[in-house]
Short mmCIF file of C-alpha atoms and ligand atoms in Angstrom, two decimals:
data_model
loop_
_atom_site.label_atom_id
_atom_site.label_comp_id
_atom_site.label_asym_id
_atom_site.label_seq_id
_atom_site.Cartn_x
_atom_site.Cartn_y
_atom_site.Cartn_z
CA UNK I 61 36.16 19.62 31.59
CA UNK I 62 36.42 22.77 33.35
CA UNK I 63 38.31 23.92 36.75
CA UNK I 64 35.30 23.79 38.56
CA UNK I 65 33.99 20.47 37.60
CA UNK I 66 37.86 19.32 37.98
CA UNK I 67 38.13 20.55 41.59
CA UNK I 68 34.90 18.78 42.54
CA UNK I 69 36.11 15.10 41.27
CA UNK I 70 39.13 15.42 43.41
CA UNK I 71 37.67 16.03 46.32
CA UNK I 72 35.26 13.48 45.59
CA UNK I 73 38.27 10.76 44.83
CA UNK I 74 39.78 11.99 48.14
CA UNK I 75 36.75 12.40 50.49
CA UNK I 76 34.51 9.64 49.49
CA UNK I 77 34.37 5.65 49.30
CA UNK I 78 35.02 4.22 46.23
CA UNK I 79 31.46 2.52 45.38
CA UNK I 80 30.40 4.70 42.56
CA UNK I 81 32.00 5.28 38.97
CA UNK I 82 29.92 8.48 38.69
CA UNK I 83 28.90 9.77 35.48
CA UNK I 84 31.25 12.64 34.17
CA UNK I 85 29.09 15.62 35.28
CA UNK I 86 28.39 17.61 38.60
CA UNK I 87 24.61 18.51 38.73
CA UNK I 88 23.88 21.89 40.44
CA UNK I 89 20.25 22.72 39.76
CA UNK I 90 16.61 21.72 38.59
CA UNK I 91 13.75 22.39 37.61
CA UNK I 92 10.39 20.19 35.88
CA UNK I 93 12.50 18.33 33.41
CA UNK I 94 15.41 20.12 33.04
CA UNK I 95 18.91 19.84 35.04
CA UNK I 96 22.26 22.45 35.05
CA UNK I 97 25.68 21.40 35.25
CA UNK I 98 28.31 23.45 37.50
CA UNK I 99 29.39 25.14 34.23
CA UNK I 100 25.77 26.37 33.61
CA UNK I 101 25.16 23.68 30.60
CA UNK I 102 21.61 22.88 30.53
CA UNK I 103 20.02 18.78 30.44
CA UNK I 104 17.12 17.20 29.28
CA UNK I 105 16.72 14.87 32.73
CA UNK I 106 15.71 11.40 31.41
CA UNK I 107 16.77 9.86 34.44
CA UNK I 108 15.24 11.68 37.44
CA UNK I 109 17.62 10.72 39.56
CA UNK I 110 16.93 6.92 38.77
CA UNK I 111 12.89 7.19 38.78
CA UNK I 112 12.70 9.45 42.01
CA UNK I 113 11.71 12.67 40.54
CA UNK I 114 8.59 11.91 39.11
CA UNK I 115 6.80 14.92 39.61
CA UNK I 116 9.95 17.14 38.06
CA UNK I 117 12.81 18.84 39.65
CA UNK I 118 12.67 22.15 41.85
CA UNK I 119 8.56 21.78 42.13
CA UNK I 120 6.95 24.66 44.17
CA UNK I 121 4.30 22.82 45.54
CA UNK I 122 6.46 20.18 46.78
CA UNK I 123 8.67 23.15 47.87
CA UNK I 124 5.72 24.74 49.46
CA UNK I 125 4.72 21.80 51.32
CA UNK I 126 8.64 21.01 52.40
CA UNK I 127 9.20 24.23 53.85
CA UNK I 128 5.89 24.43 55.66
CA UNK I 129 5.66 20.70 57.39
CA UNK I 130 9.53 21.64 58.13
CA UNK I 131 8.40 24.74 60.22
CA UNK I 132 5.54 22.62 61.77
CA UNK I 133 7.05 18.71 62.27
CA UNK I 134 9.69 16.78 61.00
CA UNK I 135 10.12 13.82 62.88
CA UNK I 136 9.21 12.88 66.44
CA UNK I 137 9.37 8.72 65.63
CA UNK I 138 7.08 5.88 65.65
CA UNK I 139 6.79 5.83 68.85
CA UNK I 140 3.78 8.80 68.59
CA UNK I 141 0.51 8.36 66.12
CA UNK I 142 1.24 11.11 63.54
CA UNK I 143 -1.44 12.69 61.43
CA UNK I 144 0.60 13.13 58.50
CA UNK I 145 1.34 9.53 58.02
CA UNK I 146 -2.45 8.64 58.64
CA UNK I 147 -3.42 10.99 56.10
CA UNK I 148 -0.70 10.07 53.65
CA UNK I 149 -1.15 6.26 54.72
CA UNK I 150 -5.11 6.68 53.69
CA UNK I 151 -3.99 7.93 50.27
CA UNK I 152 -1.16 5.61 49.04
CA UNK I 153 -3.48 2.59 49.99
CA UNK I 154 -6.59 4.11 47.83
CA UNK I 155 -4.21 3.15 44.75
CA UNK I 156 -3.84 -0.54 45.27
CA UNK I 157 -5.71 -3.49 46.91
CA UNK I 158 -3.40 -3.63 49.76
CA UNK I 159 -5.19 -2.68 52.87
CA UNK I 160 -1.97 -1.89 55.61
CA UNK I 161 1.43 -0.17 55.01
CA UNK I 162 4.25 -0.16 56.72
CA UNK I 163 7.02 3.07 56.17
CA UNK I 164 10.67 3.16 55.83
CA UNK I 165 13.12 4.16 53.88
CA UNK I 166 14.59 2.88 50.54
CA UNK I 167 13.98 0.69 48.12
CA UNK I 168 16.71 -2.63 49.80
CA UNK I 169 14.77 -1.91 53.42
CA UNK I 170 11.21 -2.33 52.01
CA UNK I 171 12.16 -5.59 50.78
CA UNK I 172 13.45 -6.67 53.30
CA UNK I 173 10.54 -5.50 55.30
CA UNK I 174 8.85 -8.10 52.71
CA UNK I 175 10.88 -10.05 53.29
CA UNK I 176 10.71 -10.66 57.12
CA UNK I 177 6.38 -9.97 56.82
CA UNK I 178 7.06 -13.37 54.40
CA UNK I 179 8.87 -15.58 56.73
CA UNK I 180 6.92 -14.81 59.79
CA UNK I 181 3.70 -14.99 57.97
CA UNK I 182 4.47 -18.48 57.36
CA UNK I 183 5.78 -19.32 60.66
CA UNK I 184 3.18 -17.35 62.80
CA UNK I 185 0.26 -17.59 60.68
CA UNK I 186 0.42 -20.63 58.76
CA UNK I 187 2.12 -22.71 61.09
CA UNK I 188 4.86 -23.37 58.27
CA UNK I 189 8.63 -23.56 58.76
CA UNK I 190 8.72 -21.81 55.44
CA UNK I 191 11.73 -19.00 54.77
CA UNK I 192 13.13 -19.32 51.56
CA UNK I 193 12.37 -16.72 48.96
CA UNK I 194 12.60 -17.30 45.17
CA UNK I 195 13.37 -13.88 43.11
CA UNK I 196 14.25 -14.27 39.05
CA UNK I 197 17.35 -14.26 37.48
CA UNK I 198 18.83 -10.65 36.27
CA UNK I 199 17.00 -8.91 39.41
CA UNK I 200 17.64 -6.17 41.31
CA UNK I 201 16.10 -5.90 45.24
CA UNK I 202 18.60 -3.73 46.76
CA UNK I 203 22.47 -4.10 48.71
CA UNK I 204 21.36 -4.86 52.09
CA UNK I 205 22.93 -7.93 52.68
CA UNK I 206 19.23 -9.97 52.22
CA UNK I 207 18.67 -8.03 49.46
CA UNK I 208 22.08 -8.61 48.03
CA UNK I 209 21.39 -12.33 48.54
CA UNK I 210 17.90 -11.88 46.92
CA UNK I 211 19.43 -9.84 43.92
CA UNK I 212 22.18 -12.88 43.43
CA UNK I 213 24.77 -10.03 42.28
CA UNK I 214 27.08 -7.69 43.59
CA UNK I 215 28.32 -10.47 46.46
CA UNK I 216 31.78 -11.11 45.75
CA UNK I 217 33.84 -10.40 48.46
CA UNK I 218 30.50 -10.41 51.05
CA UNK I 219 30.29 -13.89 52.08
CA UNK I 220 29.22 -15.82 53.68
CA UNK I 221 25.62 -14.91 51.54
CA UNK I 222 22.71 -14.87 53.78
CA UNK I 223 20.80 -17.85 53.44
CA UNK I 224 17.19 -18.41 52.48
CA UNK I 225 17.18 -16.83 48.92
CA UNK I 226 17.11 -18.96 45.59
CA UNK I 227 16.77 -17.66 42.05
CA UNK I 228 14.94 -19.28 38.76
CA UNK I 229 15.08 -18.23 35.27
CA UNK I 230 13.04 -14.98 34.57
CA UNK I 231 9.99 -15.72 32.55
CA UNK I 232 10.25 -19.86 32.77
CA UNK I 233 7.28 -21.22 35.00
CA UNK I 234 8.33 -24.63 34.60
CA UNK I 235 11.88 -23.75 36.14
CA UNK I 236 9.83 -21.69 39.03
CA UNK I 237 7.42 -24.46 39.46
CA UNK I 238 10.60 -27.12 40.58
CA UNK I 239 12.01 -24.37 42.65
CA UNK I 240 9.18 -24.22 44.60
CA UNK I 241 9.82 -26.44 47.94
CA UNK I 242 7.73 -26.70 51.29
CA UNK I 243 10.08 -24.29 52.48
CA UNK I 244 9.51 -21.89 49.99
CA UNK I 245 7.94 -18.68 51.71
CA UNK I 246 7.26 -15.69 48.79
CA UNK I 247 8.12 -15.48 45.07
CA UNK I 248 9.74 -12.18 44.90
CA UNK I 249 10.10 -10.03 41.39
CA UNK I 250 9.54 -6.83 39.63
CA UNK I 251 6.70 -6.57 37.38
CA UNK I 252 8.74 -4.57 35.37
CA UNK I 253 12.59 -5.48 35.52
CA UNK I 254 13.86 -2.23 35.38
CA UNK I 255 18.17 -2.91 36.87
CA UNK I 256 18.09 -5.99 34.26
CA UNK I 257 17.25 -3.58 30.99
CA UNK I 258 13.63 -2.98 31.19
CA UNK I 259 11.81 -6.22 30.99
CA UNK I 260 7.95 -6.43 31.63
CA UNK I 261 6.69 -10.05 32.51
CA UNK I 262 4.07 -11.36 30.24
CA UNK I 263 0.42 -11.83 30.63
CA UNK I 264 1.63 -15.92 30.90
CA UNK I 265 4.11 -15.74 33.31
CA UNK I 266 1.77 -13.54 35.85
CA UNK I 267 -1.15 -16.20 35.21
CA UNK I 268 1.40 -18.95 35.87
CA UNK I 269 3.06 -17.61 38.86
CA UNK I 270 -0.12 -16.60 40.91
CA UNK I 271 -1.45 -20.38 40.21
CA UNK I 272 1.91 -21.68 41.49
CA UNK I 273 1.91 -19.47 44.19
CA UNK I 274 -1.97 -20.19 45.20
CA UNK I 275 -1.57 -23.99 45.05
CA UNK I 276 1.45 -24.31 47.01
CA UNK I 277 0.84 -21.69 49.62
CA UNK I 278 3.00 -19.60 48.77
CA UNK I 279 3.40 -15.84 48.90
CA UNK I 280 3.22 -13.39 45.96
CA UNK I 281 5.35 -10.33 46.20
CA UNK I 282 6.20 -7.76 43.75
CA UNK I 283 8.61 -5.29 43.92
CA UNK I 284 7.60 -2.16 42.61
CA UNK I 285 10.51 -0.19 43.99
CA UNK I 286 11.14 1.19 40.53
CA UNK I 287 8.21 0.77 38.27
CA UNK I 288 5.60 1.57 40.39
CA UNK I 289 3.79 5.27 41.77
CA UNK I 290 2.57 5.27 38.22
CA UNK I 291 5.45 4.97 35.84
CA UNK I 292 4.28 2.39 34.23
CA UNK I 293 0.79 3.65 33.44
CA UNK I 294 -0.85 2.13 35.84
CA UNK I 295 -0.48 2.93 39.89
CA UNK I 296 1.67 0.10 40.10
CA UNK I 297 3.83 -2.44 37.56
CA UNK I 298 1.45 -5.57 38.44
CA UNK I 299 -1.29 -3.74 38.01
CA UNK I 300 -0.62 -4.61 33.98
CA UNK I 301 -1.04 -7.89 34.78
CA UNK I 302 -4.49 -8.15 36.61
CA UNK I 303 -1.61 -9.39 39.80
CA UNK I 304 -2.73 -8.75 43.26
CA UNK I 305 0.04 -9.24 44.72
CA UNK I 306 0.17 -10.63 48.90
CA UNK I 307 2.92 -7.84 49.15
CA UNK I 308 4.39 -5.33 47.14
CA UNK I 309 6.96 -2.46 48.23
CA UNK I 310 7.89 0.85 46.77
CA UNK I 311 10.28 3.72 47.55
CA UNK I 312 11.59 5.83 44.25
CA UNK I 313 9.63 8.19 43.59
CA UNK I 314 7.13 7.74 46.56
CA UNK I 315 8.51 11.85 48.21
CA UNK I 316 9.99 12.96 45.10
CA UNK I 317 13.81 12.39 46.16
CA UNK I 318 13.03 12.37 49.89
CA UNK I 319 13.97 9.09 51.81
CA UNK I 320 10.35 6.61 51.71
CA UNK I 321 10.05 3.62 51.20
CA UNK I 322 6.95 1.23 51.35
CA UNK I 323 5.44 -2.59 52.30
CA UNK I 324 1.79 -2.56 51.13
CA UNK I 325 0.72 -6.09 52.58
CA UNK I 326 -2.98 -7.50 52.36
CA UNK I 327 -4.84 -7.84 55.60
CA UNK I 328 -4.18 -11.71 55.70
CA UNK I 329 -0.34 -11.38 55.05
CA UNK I 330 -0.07 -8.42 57.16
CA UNK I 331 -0.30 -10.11 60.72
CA UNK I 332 2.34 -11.54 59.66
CA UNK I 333 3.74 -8.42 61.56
CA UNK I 334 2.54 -7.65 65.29
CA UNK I 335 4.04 -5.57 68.12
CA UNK I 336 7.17 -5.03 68.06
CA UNK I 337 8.02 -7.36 65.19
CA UNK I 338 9.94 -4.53 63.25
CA UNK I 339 10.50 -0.81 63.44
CA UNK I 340 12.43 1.78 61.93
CA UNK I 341 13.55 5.28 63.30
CA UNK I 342 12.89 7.66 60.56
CA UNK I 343 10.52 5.75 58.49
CA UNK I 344 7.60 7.74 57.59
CA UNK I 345 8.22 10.77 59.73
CA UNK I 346 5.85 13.80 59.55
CA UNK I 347 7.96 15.43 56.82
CA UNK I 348 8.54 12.52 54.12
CA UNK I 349 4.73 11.63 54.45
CA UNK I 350 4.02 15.39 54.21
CA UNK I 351 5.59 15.45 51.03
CA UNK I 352 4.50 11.99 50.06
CA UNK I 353 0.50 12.79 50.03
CA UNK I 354 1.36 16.00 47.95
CA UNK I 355 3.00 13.86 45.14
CA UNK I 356 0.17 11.51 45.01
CA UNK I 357 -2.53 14.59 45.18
CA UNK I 358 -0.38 16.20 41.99
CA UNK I 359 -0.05 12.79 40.01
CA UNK I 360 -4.02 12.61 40.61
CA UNK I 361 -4.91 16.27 39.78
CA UNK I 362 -2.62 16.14 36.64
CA UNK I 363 -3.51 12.56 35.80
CA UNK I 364 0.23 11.46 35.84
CA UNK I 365 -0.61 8.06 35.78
CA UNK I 366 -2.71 7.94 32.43
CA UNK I 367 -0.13 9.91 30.97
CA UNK I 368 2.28 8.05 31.40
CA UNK I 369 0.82 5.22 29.81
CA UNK I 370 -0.14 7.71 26.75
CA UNK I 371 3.31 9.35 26.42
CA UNK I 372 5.08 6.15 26.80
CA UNK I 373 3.30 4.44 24.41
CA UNK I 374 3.78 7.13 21.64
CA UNK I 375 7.61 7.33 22.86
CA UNK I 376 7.87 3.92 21.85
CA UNK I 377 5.78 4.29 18.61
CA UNK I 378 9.04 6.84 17.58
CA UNK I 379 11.58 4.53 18.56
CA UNK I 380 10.17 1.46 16.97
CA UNK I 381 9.37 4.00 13.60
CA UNK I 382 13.76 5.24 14.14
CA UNK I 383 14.63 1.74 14.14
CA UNK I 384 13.08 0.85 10.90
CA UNK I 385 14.73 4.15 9.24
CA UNK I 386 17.88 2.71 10.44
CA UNK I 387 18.28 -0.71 10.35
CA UNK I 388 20.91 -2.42 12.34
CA UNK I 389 20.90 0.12 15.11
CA UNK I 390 17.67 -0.75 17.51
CA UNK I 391 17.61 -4.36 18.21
CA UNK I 392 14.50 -4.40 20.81
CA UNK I 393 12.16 -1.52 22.50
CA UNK I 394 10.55 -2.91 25.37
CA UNK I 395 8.76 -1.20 28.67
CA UNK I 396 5.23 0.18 29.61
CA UNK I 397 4.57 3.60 30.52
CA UNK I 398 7.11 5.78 30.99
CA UNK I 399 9.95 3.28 32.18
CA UNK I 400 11.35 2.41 28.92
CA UNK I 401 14.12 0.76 27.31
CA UNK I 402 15.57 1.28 23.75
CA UNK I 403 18.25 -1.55 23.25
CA UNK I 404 20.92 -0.98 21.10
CA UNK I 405 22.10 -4.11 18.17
CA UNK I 406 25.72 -2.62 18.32
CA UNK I 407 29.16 -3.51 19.30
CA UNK I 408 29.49 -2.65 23.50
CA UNK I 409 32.01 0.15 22.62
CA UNK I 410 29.86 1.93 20.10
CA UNK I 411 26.77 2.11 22.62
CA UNK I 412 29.00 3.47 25.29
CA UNK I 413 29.54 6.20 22.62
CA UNK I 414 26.15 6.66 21.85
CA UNK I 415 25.22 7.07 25.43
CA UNK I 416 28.50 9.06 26.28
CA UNK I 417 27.58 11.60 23.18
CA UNK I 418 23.87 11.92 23.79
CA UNK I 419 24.91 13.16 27.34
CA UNK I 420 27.49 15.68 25.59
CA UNK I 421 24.50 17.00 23.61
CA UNK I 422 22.08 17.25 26.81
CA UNK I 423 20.24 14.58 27.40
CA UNK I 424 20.55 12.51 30.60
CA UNK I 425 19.91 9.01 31.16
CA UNK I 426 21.55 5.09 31.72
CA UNK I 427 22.87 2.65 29.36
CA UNK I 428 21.89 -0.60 31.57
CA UNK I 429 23.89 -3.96 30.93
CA UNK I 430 26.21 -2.02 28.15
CA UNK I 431 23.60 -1.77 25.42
CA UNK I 432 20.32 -0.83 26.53
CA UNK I 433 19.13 3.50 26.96
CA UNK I 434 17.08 3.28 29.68
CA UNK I 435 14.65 6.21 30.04
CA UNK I 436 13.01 6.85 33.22
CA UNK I 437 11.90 10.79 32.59
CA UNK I 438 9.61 12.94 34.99
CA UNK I 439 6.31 11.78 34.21
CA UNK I 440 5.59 15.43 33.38
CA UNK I 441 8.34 15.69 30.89
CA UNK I 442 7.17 17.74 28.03
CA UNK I 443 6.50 15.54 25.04
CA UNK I 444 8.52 17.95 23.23
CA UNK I 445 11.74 16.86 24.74
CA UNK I 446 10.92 13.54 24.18
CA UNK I 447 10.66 14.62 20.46
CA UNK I 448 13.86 16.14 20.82
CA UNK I 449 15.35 13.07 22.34
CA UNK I 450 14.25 11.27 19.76
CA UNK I 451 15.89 13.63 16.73
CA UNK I 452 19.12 13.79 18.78
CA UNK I 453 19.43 10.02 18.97
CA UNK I 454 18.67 9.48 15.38
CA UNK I 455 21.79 12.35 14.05
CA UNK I 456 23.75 10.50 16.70
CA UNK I 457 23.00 6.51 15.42
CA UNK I 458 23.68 7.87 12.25
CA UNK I 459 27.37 9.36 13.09
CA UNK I 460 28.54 6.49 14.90
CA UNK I 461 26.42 3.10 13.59
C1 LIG O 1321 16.43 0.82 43.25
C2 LIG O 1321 15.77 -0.46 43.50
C3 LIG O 1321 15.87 -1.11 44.74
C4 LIG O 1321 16.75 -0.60 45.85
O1 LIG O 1321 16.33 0.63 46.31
P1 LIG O 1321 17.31 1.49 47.29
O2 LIG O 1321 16.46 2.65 47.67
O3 LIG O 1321 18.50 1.84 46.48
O4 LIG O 1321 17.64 0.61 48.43
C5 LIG O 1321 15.16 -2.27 44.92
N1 LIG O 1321 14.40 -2.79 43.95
C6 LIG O 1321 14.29 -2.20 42.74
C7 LIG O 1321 13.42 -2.82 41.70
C8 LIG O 1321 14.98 -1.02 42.47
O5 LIG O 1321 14.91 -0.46 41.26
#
């Protein structure tokens, strides 16, 4: 490591918290799919900052648009009707079914925003003293405490855990159907686990759950946090399934790394909200929303969305073709779109080695639960890289399989 890089991680060590065990490497620049270290060492990004840059680092229309709005407005609150989030508000809702938003910002406070819109729908609306929310094993919803309580990890130390939140096996109706209990508000999951390793429901399991959830009452929310503005092919994750969802949140890549988040809620399930029910500060100022209709205008223009779904399915096609070259190496490759996980059959060591090497020779991305390479690229990433990822992985399976 060199003096610079050195000087940086102990300052970090002696200026920060200690929540993260960062990865060895202090990013200094971007652009599309491309990232530079502070020694000038130049990354394939197949990370984007964990599914936020989806329309590529340093972008000059986003850049143009940033620097502009940031002249004009940045943020004046919710307390004034804002053009920009109208316009931006317009937009986001032409991709789904949902028919009113509510902004904020990050992934943990749009579920809770779901959360609340759940309990008070039932309460308000239905006349039901119904507040528990069931979310599936191996989730992720965020580190708010609800959220924490919702995700089921990450709580040691935290208690007492919020109440209201119980958890069923992923992908076993029968477990989900028991669960289910007159106080049972919402079902909450991702579409697409992406946290837990990449792991899309099936066609089943989103037939099952909306029958569950229609005959008992209860509400349907999907999280869409990660695998949704497109990355999976389609708008959103559920939108694979033929779900529709009573409420669904984003945030990721929503402002391409600027702070939004998202509650899309139908028009029935949204009054479960009315004045003064819940508010934020900064959520959906002039600037993120600014920014946020000029992703969505670029991932239209360029189709995005469709190819994702093309480039992700042809990424998989070479990972499925490496692992039959070399058997013993690939044990599963699972995801839709461009969120996609390659798992590895090896000993926990040996992938940390094969994700610690692939980063020496360039390429950035996660190793989630120990043993799966989680890829969550630009969706404008050159396919060429993708190629290149490819070749690099095979040399590198090969040296240390
Ligand atoms: C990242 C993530 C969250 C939490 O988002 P934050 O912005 O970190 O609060 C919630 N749900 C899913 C599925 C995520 O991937």
């Amino acid at each position: 490591m060199s003096e610079a890089f050195e000087r940086l991680k102990q300052r970090e060590q002696a200026l920060m918290c200690r929540t993260y065990s960062r990865y060895p490497l202090s990013i200094v620049r971007g652009k599309g799919s491309r990232l530079w270290d502070v020694d000038g060492k130049e990354y394939i990004d197949l990370l984007s900052g964990i599914a936020v840059i989806g329309v590529g680092h340093g972008n000059e229309e986003i850049a143009e648009v940033m620097a502009e709005q940031a002249r004009k407005l940045v943020h004046v609150s919710n307390l004034f009707y804002q053009e920009e989030q109208l316009d931006y508000a317009e937009k986001l809702l032409s991709t789904s079914h949902a028919s009113r938003v509510f902004f904020c910002n990050s992934g943990a406070e749009s579920n809770e925003a779901a959360i609340k819109m759940a309990r008070r729908y039932q309460r308000a609306v239905k006349g039901r003293d119904a507040w528990e929310v069931i979310t599936l094993e191996n989730c992720f919803h965020g580190r708010t405490l609800a959220t924490l309580a919702a995700t089921g990890k990450h709580t040691e130390g935290f208690e007492p855990e919020t109440p209201g939140f119980g958890r069923v096996k992923w992908g076993d109706l029968d477990a989900l159907e028991r669960a289910i209990k007159p106080t049972t508000a919402a079902v909450l999951f991702e579409s697409i686990q992406g946290e837990g390793g990449v792991f899309p429901i099936s066609q089943e399991y989103a037939d099952g759950v909306t029958q569950l959830c229609r005959d008992k009452g209860v509400l349907l929310m999907c999280d869409e946090v990660q695998a949704g503005m497109g990355r999976s092919g389609k708008w959103w994750g559920y939108q694979n399934f033929g779900l529709k969802p009573d409420v669904f949140t984003s945030a990721k890549a929503m402002a391409n790394g600027l702070p939004l988040g998202a509650l899309h809620a139908t028009e029935e399930v949204a009054q479960g909200f009315d004045y003064g029910s819940h508010a934020t500060t900064f959520g959906g100022g002039a600037l993120v929303t600014a920014v946020g209709l000029k992703v969505l205008e670029i991932m239209e223009r360029d189709r995005l969305v469709e190819r994702a779904a093309e480039v992700g399915e042809r990424a998989r096609a070479r990972f499925r073709e490496l692992g039959e070259r070399l058997p013993g190496t690939i044990s599963d490759v699972r995801g839709l779109g461009l969120i996609i996980g390659v798992e590895l059959a090896l000993e926990p060591e040996k992938c940390r080695k094969v994700w610690s090497t692939l980063m020496e020779r360039g390429f950035i991305l996660n190793l989630a639960y120990g043993k799966t390479l989680r890829l969550l690229p630009p969706l404008n990433i050159p396919e060429a890289d993708l190629e290149a990822f490819t070749e690099t992985l095979e040399d590198v399976l090969r040296s240390i399989a």
